[in-house]
Short mmCIF file of C-alpha atoms in Angstrom, two decimals:
data_model
loop_
_atom_site.label_atom_id
_atom_site.label_comp_id
_atom_site.label_asym_id
_atom_site.label_seq_id
_atom_site.Cartn_x
_atom_site.Cartn_y
_atom_site.Cartn_z
CA ASP A 1 -24.80 10.35 -63.66
CA LYS A 2 -25.35 13.51 -64.56
CA GLY A 3 -28.35 13.97 -66.61
CA THR A 4 -29.97 10.62 -66.05
CA LYS A 5 -33.59 10.88 -65.49
CA VAL A 6 -34.97 9.64 -62.06
CA THR A 7 -38.62 8.39 -61.79
CA ILE A 8 -40.15 9.87 -58.61
CA LEU A 9 -42.93 8.38 -56.84
CA ASN A 10 -45.90 10.58 -56.94
CA VAL A 11 -49.34 10.08 -55.52
CA ALA A 12 -50.75 8.75 -58.42
CA ASP A 13 -48.48 5.77 -58.54
CA ILE A 14 -49.55 4.43 -55.15
CA PRO A 15 -52.13 1.72 -55.56
CA PRO A 16 -55.75 2.07 -54.91
CA PRO A 17 -56.93 0.82 -52.09
CA PRO A 18 -57.93 -2.35 -52.37
CA PRO A 19 -62.00 -3.47 -51.76
CA ALA A 20 -62.82 -4.87 -48.16
CA ASN A 21 -63.34 -8.56 -49.28
CA SER A 22 -59.70 -8.50 -51.37
CA PRO A 23 -57.86 -11.54 -50.63
CA LEU A 24 -55.49 -12.01 -48.24
CA PRO A 25 -51.81 -10.99 -49.65
CA LEU A 26 -50.18 -14.13 -48.18
CA THR A 27 -50.66 -18.08 -48.13
CA ILE A 28 -52.17 -19.83 -45.32
CA SER A 29 -50.05 -22.81 -45.11
CA THR A 30 -47.58 -24.67 -42.59
CA GLU A 31 -44.54 -23.23 -44.25
CA THR A 32 -45.96 -19.40 -43.71
CA THR A 33 -48.38 -19.38 -41.08
CA TYR A 34 -47.51 -22.58 -39.41
CA VAL A 35 -51.18 -23.30 -38.60
CA THR A 36 -53.64 -23.41 -40.94
CA GLU A 37 -56.66 -23.35 -38.46
CA PRO A 38 -58.43 -21.90 -36.70
CA LEU A 39 -59.23 -18.68 -38.98
CA ARG A 40 -60.62 -15.34 -38.00
CA LYS A 41 -63.60 -13.95 -39.59
CA ASP A 42 -60.89 -12.02 -41.63
CA GLY A 43 -59.46 -15.20 -43.22
CA CYS A 44 -56.43 -14.59 -40.72
CA VAL A 45 -54.92 -16.90 -38.24
CA ASP A 46 -56.44 -16.80 -34.95
CA TYR A 47 -53.41 -17.81 -32.91
CA VAL A 48 -54.62 -17.34 -29.98
CA GLY A 49 -57.35 -20.41 -30.77
CA ALA A 50 -54.51 -21.80 -31.83
CA ILE A 51 -52.59 -21.78 -28.58
CA ASN A 52 -55.71 -22.65 -26.93
CA ALA A 53 -56.62 -25.82 -29.10
CA LEU A 54 -52.87 -26.97 -28.38
CA ALA A 55 -52.98 -26.32 -24.41
CA LYS A 56 -56.39 -28.27 -24.47
CA LYS A 57 -55.39 -31.59 -25.71
CA GLY A 58 -56.01 -34.45 -23.54
CA VAL A 59 -57.54 -32.25 -21.02
CA ALA A 60 -61.09 -32.70 -19.40
CA ALA A 61 -62.82 -31.14 -16.63
CA GLU A 62 -62.37 -34.06 -14.28
CA ASN A 63 -58.40 -33.92 -14.86
CA ASN A 64 -57.72 -30.29 -15.33
CA ALA A 65 -55.78 -28.91 -12.17
CA PHE A 66 -56.31 -25.78 -13.39
CA ILE A 67 -60.27 -25.63 -12.26
CA PRO A 68 -59.70 -26.32 -8.39
CA LEU A 69 -56.76 -24.40 -7.95
CA TYR A 70 -58.15 -21.28 -9.53
CA GLU A 71 -61.05 -21.98 -7.18
CA LEU A 72 -58.84 -21.61 -4.62
CA VAL A 73 -57.55 -18.05 -5.03
CA SER A 74 -59.17 -14.72 -5.50
CA ARG A 75 -60.21 -13.74 -8.89
CA LYS A 76 -60.57 -10.08 -8.34
CA ALA A 77 -57.42 -8.78 -10.04
CA GLN A 78 -58.02 -10.90 -13.04
CA GLU A 79 -62.09 -9.61 -13.31
CA SER A 80 -60.32 -6.89 -15.93
CA ALA A 81 -59.39 -9.77 -17.95
CA PHE A 82 -62.66 -9.89 -19.32
CA ARG A 83 -63.94 -7.74 -21.65
CA SER A 84 -67.42 -8.62 -21.12
CA ASN A 85 -69.57 -11.10 -19.70
CA GLN A 86 -69.84 -13.17 -23.07
CA ALA A 87 -65.92 -13.49 -22.38
CA TYR A 88 -66.48 -14.65 -18.90
CA SER A 89 -69.26 -17.20 -19.82
CA TRP A 90 -67.02 -18.38 -22.70
CA PHE A 91 -64.23 -18.65 -20.21
CA PHE A 92 -65.78 -21.44 -18.04
CA GLU A 93 -67.73 -23.32 -20.93
CA GLU A 94 -64.37 -23.33 -22.29
CA LEU A 95 -63.30 -25.07 -19.12
CA GLY A 96 -66.33 -27.39 -18.83
CA THR A 97 -67.43 -25.86 -15.52
CA PRO A 98 -69.93 -23.48 -14.17
CA ALA A 99 -68.70 -20.57 -13.30
CA PHE A 100 -67.20 -19.59 -10.24
CA LYS A 101 -68.82 -17.18 -7.49
CA ALA A 102 -67.71 -14.08 -6.19
CA ASP A 103 -64.83 -14.07 -4.12
CA VAL A 104 -65.22 -15.77 -0.76
CA GLN A 105 -61.90 -15.52 1.06
CA HIS A 106 -63.56 -14.56 4.03
CA LYS A 107 -65.32 -17.86 4.37
CA GLY A 108 -62.44 -19.91 4.04
CA LEU A 109 -63.33 -21.07 0.88
CA GLN A 110 -59.97 -19.19 -1.24
CA LEU A 111 -56.40 -18.59 0.04
CA ARG A 112 -57.09 -15.45 2.38
CA SER A 113 -54.11 -12.89 2.11
CA LEU A 114 -52.32 -11.38 4.86
CA SER A 115 -54.53 -8.02 3.57
CA VAL A 116 -57.78 -10.17 4.51
CA TYR A 117 -56.11 -11.49 7.46
CA THR A 118 -55.17 -8.44 9.45
CA ASN A 119 -58.23 -6.43 8.28
CA GLN A 120 -60.49 -9.37 10.44
CA LEU A 121 -57.76 -9.74 13.27
CA MET A 122 -57.65 -5.88 13.53
CA GLY A 123 -61.47 -5.59 13.15
CA ARG A 124 -62.19 -7.44 15.68
CA ILE A 125 -60.08 -6.27 18.26
CA GLU A 126 -60.88 -2.53 17.42
CA LYS A 127 -64.35 -3.76 17.37
CA GLN A 128 -65.02 -2.08 13.91
CA ARG A 129 -68.31 -2.33 11.80
CA LEU A 130 -68.50 -5.70 9.70
CA ASN A 131 -69.50 -5.59 5.95
CA THR A 132 -71.62 -8.85 5.96
CA ASP A 133 -71.57 -9.25 1.95
CA THR A 134 -67.11 -9.12 1.95
CA GLY A 135 -66.79 -10.26 5.41
CA LEU A 136 -64.37 -7.48 5.71
CA TYR A 137 -64.04 -4.77 8.59
CA GLU A 138 -64.87 -0.89 7.84
CA LEU A 139 -61.88 0.05 9.37
CA THR A 140 -60.84 3.61 10.02
CA ASP A 141 -58.31 5.53 8.31
CA PRO A 142 -55.96 5.93 10.87
CA LEU A 143 -56.59 1.68 11.32
CA LYS A 144 -56.03 1.52 7.56
CA SER A 145 -52.46 3.03 8.14
CA LYS A 146 -52.03 0.78 10.72
CA GLN A 147 -52.92 -2.13 8.63
CA ILE A 148 -50.50 -1.21 5.72
CA LEU A 149 -47.62 -1.32 7.94
CA PHE A 150 -48.80 -4.47 9.48
CA VAL A 151 -49.19 -5.89 6.02
CA ASP A 152 -45.97 -4.77 5.31
CA ARG A 153 -43.99 -6.34 8.41
CA LEU A 154 -45.74 -9.49 8.14
CA GLU A 155 -44.59 -9.87 4.17
CA LYS A 156 -40.81 -9.28 5.49
CA ASN A 157 -41.46 -12.08 8.25
CA GLN A 158 -42.70 -14.23 5.40
CA GLY A 159 -39.63 -13.71 3.22
CA GLU A 160 -37.57 -14.30 5.77
CA ALA A 161 -39.52 -17.45 7.22
CA VAL A 162 -40.00 -19.14 3.87
CA LEU A 163 -36.03 -19.51 3.23
CA ARG A 164 -35.32 -21.47 6.64
CA PRO A 165 -37.02 -23.52 9.18
CA TRP A 166 -39.12 -21.63 11.95
CA THR A 167 -41.68 -22.07 14.46
CA ARG A 168 -44.94 -20.48 15.91
CA LYS A 169 -43.13 -19.02 18.37
CA GLU A 170 -41.32 -17.06 16.02
CA PHE A 171 -43.91 -15.88 14.06
CA PRO A 172 -47.24 -16.52 15.59
CA HIS A 173 -49.17 -14.47 13.25
CA LEU A 174 -47.60 -16.30 10.43
CA ASN A 175 -48.99 -19.60 11.97
CA ARG A 176 -52.44 -18.10 12.60
CA TRP A 177 -52.69 -16.92 8.57
CA LEU A 178 -51.72 -20.72 8.06
CA LYS A 179 -54.23 -22.08 10.65
CA PHE A 180 -56.91 -19.71 8.81
CA ASN A 181 -55.70 -21.34 5.26
CA GLU A 182 -55.38 -24.96 6.32
CA ASP A 183 -58.53 -26.33 4.57
CA VAL A 184 -57.03 -24.47 1.54
CA LEU A 185 -54.14 -26.07 1.51
CA THR A 186 -55.15 -29.46 2.13
CA ARG A 187 -57.50 -28.94 -1.00
CA PHE A 188 -54.35 -27.54 -3.08
CA ARG A 189 -52.57 -30.62 -1.95
CA ARG A 190 -55.22 -32.71 -3.39
CA ALA A 191 -55.50 -30.32 -6.52
CA THR A 192 -51.96 -30.93 -8.19
CA LEU A 193 -52.41 -34.96 -7.70
CA ARG A 194 -54.36 -33.95 -11.57
CA THR A 195 -52.36 -34.82 -14.38
CA GLN A 196 -53.39 -31.72 -16.59
CA PHE A 197 -53.45 -28.13 -16.75
CA TYR A 198 -55.36 -25.46 -19.14
CA ASN A 199 -55.76 -22.35 -18.34
CA PRO A 200 -57.36 -20.83 -21.34
CA MET A 201 -56.02 -17.32 -22.94
CA VAL A 202 -58.46 -14.75 -23.07
CA LYS A 203 -58.63 -12.68 -26.02
CA SER A 204 -58.50 -8.70 -25.27
CA GLU A 205 -60.40 -6.16 -27.49
CA ALA A 206 -57.12 -5.25 -29.56
CA GLU A 207 -58.26 -6.28 -33.38
CA THR A 208 -54.15 -6.32 -33.66
CA VAL A 209 -51.34 -8.58 -32.58
CA GLN A 210 -54.06 -10.35 -30.57
CA LEU A 211 -51.98 -12.78 -28.86
CA MET A 212 -49.74 -10.53 -27.41
CA ALA A 213 -52.51 -8.60 -26.07
CA ALA A 214 -54.29 -11.78 -24.82
CA PHE A 215 -54.76 -12.60 -20.93
CA GLU A 216 -53.32 -15.24 -18.92
CA VAL A 217 -55.82 -15.21 -15.72
CA GLY A 218 -54.44 -17.91 -13.75
CA LEU A 219 -51.11 -16.98 -12.97
CA SER A 220 -52.31 -15.98 -9.78
CA VAL A 221 -52.51 -19.82 -8.47
CA ARG A 222 -48.71 -19.47 -7.67
CA ALA A 223 -49.52 -17.82 -4.38
CA LEU A 224 -50.75 -20.90 -3.48
CA GLY A 225 -47.19 -22.56 -3.65
CA GLN A 226 -45.43 -20.03 -1.95
CA ALA A 227 -48.04 -20.43 1.20
CA ALA A 228 -47.47 -24.36 0.96
CA LEU A 229 -43.66 -23.48 0.97
CA LEU A 230 -43.92 -21.14 4.00
CA ARG A 231 -45.99 -23.88 5.77
CA ALA A 232 -43.29 -26.91 4.81
CA MET A 233 -40.84 -24.49 6.86
CA LEU A 234 -42.92 -24.35 9.83
CA HIS A 235 -43.34 -28.36 9.47
CA LEU A 236 -39.54 -28.27 9.15
CA GLY A 237 -39.04 -26.28 12.38
CA GLU A 238 -41.11 -28.06 14.57
CA GLY A 239 -39.74 -31.36 13.51
CA ARG A 240 -43.07 -32.60 11.37
CA THR A 241 -40.47 -33.61 8.46
CA PRO A 242 -42.73 -35.79 6.25
CA GLU A 243 -45.52 -33.30 6.18
CA ALA A 244 -42.61 -30.61 4.83
CA ILE A 245 -41.95 -33.01 2.39
CA GLU A 246 -45.40 -33.54 1.35
CA ASP A 247 -45.81 -29.64 0.62
CA ALA A 248 -42.61 -29.22 -1.12
CA LEU A 249 -44.16 -32.24 -3.28
CA ALA A 250 -47.30 -30.67 -3.94
CA VAL A 251 -45.41 -27.53 -4.86
CA HIS A 252 -43.01 -29.19 -7.49
CA ARG A 253 -46.44 -30.91 -8.94
CA LEU A 254 -47.79 -27.42 -9.40
CA GLY A 255 -44.52 -26.29 -11.37
CA ARG A 256 -44.42 -29.17 -13.64
CA LEU A 257 -48.63 -28.39 -14.09
CA MET A 258 -47.81 -24.45 -14.74
CA TYR A 259 -45.36 -26.04 -17.63
CA ARG A 260 -48.24 -27.46 -19.44
CA ASN A 261 -49.36 -24.27 -20.29
CA PRO A 262 -47.60 -23.51 -24.10
CA THR A 263 -47.06 -19.83 -23.08
CA ILE A 264 -43.57 -18.35 -22.05
CA THR A 265 -45.34 -16.80 -19.07
CA GLY A 266 -46.55 -20.15 -17.89
CA CYS A 267 -43.43 -21.86 -18.42
CA ALA A 268 -41.90 -19.38 -16.48
CA GLY A 269 -44.13 -19.10 -13.68
CA GLY A 270 -43.64 -22.99 -13.40
CA LEU A 271 -40.24 -22.90 -13.78
CA ALA A 272 -40.25 -20.08 -10.96
CA THR A 273 -42.39 -22.66 -8.73
CA GLU A 274 -40.12 -25.68 -9.34
CA GLY A 275 -37.12 -23.42 -8.32
CA ARG A 276 -38.38 -22.57 -4.94
CA ALA A 277 -39.46 -26.19 -4.51
CA SER A 278 -36.21 -27.45 -5.28
CA ARG A 279 -34.75 -24.70 -2.63
CA THR A 280 -37.01 -26.05 0.10
CA ASP A 281 -35.85 -29.34 -0.84
CA MET A 282 -32.20 -28.53 -0.02
CA LEU A 283 -33.36 -27.32 3.22
CA ILE A 284 -35.34 -30.39 4.50
CA ALA A 285 -32.41 -32.60 3.36
CA HIS A 286 -29.91 -30.34 5.59
CA HIS A 287 -32.19 -30.18 8.43
CA GLY A 288 -34.84 -32.84 8.38
CA LYS A 289 -32.58 -35.96 10.09
CA LEU A 290 -34.12 -37.87 7.69
CA THR A 291 -33.07 -42.13 7.63
CA LEU A 292 -31.81 -43.75 4.78
CA GLU A 293 -35.04 -45.46 4.31
CA GLN A 294 -37.04 -42.30 4.14
CA LEU A 295 -34.28 -40.42 1.67
CA THR A 296 -34.32 -43.32 -0.81
CA ASN A 297 -38.37 -42.91 -0.30
CA TRP A 298 -38.30 -39.37 -0.88
CA ARG A 299 -35.92 -39.43 -3.92
CA GLN A 300 -37.77 -42.10 -5.97
CA ARG A 301 -41.05 -39.68 -5.26
CA LEU A 302 -39.06 -37.02 -6.97
CA ILE A 303 -37.84 -39.08 -9.86
CA ASN A 304 -41.42 -39.88 -10.28
CA LEU A 305 -42.27 -36.63 -11.20
CA GLY A 306 -40.50 -37.10 -14.27
CA PRO A 307 -38.28 -34.29 -16.40
CA LEU A 308 -39.39 -30.90 -16.90
CA PRO A 309 -40.50 -29.95 -19.82
CA LYS A 310 -38.08 -27.42 -21.82
CA LEU A 311 -38.60 -23.81 -22.14
CA MET A 312 -37.54 -23.80 -25.64
CA ASP A 313 -41.09 -26.07 -26.15
CA ALA A 314 -42.74 -22.59 -25.32
CA VAL A 315 -40.25 -20.64 -27.91
CA ASN A 316 -41.38 -23.26 -30.32
CA VAL A 317 -44.54 -22.73 -30.41
CA PHE A 318 -45.53 -19.52 -28.42
CA GLY A 319 -42.66 -17.17 -29.39
CA ARG A 320 -43.25 -18.32 -33.25
CA TYR A 321 -46.93 -17.55 -32.97
CA GLN A 322 -46.15 -13.98 -31.38
CA PHE A 323 -43.74 -13.17 -34.60
CA LEU A 324 -46.37 -14.44 -37.01
CA ASP A 325 -49.38 -13.04 -35.61
CA GLY A 326 -47.46 -9.29 -35.29
CA ALA A 327 -46.60 -9.93 -39.16
CA GLN A 328 -50.09 -10.84 -39.92
CA SER A 329 -51.33 -7.88 -37.74
CA TYR A 330 -48.88 -5.17 -39.92
CA MET A 331 -49.89 -7.09 -42.97
CA MET A 332 -53.88 -6.30 -41.91
CA TYR A 333 -53.26 -2.80 -40.54
CA GLY A 334 -49.53 -1.23 -41.25
CA PRO A 335 -48.34 1.20 -39.03
CA ARG A 336 -51.56 0.88 -37.11
CA ALA A 337 -50.68 -2.43 -35.42
CA LEU A 338 -47.42 -0.69 -34.26
CA ALA A 339 -49.38 1.51 -32.13
CA THR A 340 -51.29 -1.28 -30.40
CA LEU A 341 -47.72 -3.09 -30.03
CA SER A 342 -46.27 0.37 -28.21
CA GLY A 343 -49.27 0.36 -26.04
CA LEU A 344 -48.56 -2.91 -24.76
CA VAL A 345 -44.64 -2.65 -24.82
CA GLY A 346 -44.71 0.69 -23.65
CA VAL A 347 -42.73 1.87 -26.33
CA GLY A 348 -43.99 5.21 -28.12
CA ALA A 349 -45.47 5.14 -31.81
CA ASN A 350 -46.37 8.28 -33.52
CA VAL A 351 -49.08 7.09 -35.79
CA PRO A 352 -51.47 9.77 -36.87
CA GLY A 353 -55.27 8.62 -35.67
CA SER A 354 -54.07 5.70 -33.84
CA ASP A 355 -56.70 6.71 -31.15
CA LEU A 356 -59.26 5.11 -33.82
CA PRO A 357 -59.81 1.28 -33.49
CA PRO A 358 -57.75 -0.34 -36.34
CA LYS A 359 -60.92 -1.19 -38.32
CA GLU A 360 -61.89 2.33 -38.30
CA TRP A 361 -58.75 3.60 -38.93
CA LEU A 362 -58.53 1.38 -42.18
CA LYS A 363 -61.64 3.29 -43.57
CA ILE A 364 -59.58 6.51 -43.96
CA PRO A 365 -58.66 6.06 -47.87
CA PHE A 366 -55.44 7.56 -47.22
CA ASN A 367 -54.54 4.25 -44.51
CA ARG A 368 -55.67 1.89 -47.03
CA ARG A 369 -53.63 2.96 -49.58
CA LEU A 370 -50.79 3.06 -47.54
CA VAL A 371 -51.19 -0.72 -45.97
CA ASN A 372 -52.13 -1.63 -50.15
CA THR A 373 -48.85 0.15 -51.12
CA ILE A 374 -46.83 -1.90 -48.40
CA ASN A 375 -48.34 -5.22 -49.06
CA HIS A 376 -47.67 -4.41 -53.01
CA ALA A 377 -43.90 -3.90 -51.83
CA VAL A 378 -43.60 -6.76 -49.54
CA ASP A 379 -43.90 -10.57 -50.11
CA TRP A 380 -45.27 -11.63 -47.05
CA ASP A 381 -45.17 -15.44 -47.73
CA GLN A 382 -41.20 -14.64 -48.00
CA VAL A 383 -41.15 -12.65 -44.46
CA LEU A 384 -42.96 -15.60 -42.91
CA GLU A 385 -40.99 -18.38 -44.17
CA GLU A 386 -37.68 -16.43 -43.45
CA GLY A 387 -38.99 -16.11 -39.85
CA ASN A 388 -39.95 -19.55 -39.25
CA ASN A 389 -36.53 -20.83 -40.51
CA ARG A 390 -35.05 -18.36 -37.96
CA ILE A 391 -36.88 -19.36 -35.32
CA ASP A 392 -36.52 -23.34 -36.28
CA LEU A 393 -32.39 -22.00 -35.76
CA LEU A 394 -32.90 -20.74 -32.46
CA VAL A 395 -35.23 -23.49 -30.91
CA ALA A 396 -32.29 -26.35 -32.27
CA ALA A 397 -29.57 -23.90 -30.73
CA GLY A 398 -31.53 -23.67 -27.46
CA ARG A 399 -32.16 -27.34 -27.29
CA LYS A 400 -28.24 -28.08 -27.11
CA SER A 401 -26.56 -29.39 -24.05
CA THR A 402 -24.19 -26.91 -22.75
CA CYS A 403 -23.64 -23.06 -23.52
CA ALA A 404 -21.13 -23.73 -25.68
CA GLU A 405 -22.85 -26.02 -27.67
CA ARG A 406 -26.24 -22.90 -28.11
CA ARG A 407 -23.21 -20.05 -28.58
CA GLN A 408 -22.11 -22.48 -31.49
CA ALA A 409 -25.16 -23.42 -32.96
CA LYS A 410 -26.42 -19.74 -32.87
CA ASP A 411 -23.43 -18.24 -34.80
CA ALA A 412 -23.59 -21.19 -37.34
#
């Protein structure tokens, strides 16, 4: 009303920056943070560590399928995930196995990519110089251009061949590529007979939203399944239906193993792998000319694989932990946490000083006052409890059997 005095917040009203060892403005409990350990040095929950602790229950080096599978694929693309030699050593210590040696695709100990195959083929034909360290030929620039076109053509052939029965006469280079990888695919089948799958998440250098910034370095094992399904279609096209079934079953096992990692990306990768194997099953059933006895035995082996885990299990854990870790990061670093998040998801966040590491950013008095003001105004226990309740409702709705039931539960 006119004449009423309005209190205006000024700089003097902003709480002073808290001391460095001040207690957290939240309660560590199952109602708020959902898990109470492990804890980071700053007292917050280490959600990357919590995911790893959950994923490795019941896992030993002897039953962990990830170890032999990861050994069979090229690891160059994942090297950037390890921020230091210490992180690299930690990863293999966590697996309980000695660190793997450098990539050895050219020696037949790992799945050789189409790029390696074409390099070695063209290098021998064109008598190029061989690099004995890498096993690759040093192609001239014109040959490199031809190789790119060659790989592109083979990838298109692969995309066609995996969708139907084919023969070595149709795609001779794909047949030769599979021959190059025959030993690897034999070991792939054997590795999928293991019962557990633990692919440790590797922490990034990020001090905020650590769970979202963490790396899953082992998703490349899906390439083994894709090669096995390509070979299954070759077996089918040349009348070796039992061998086609064995390859498809190995890929089913891979999909279920990947599902064991309680991350959304791991589950999505497992679901995609399972979908490709199921599509291959339909082609085998249609073209395989199976007897009733063969069909019955195959059906029983599929049943014995057991039901697929539910994607909502990953949402319940990993999705929940991502929210809690994000809220915890904002509580600790305020808008500086948003700058880290924007860098991960590609959405801009104009936060002054975001080029500084979060801990350095927080040393600036104004920034510490800002974070303290936010924490003065926000009841973080209430925020986390409400977030957990919302996720509980989402998960309960997602576990309903039909779309109509899920919609009804979501809107309730």
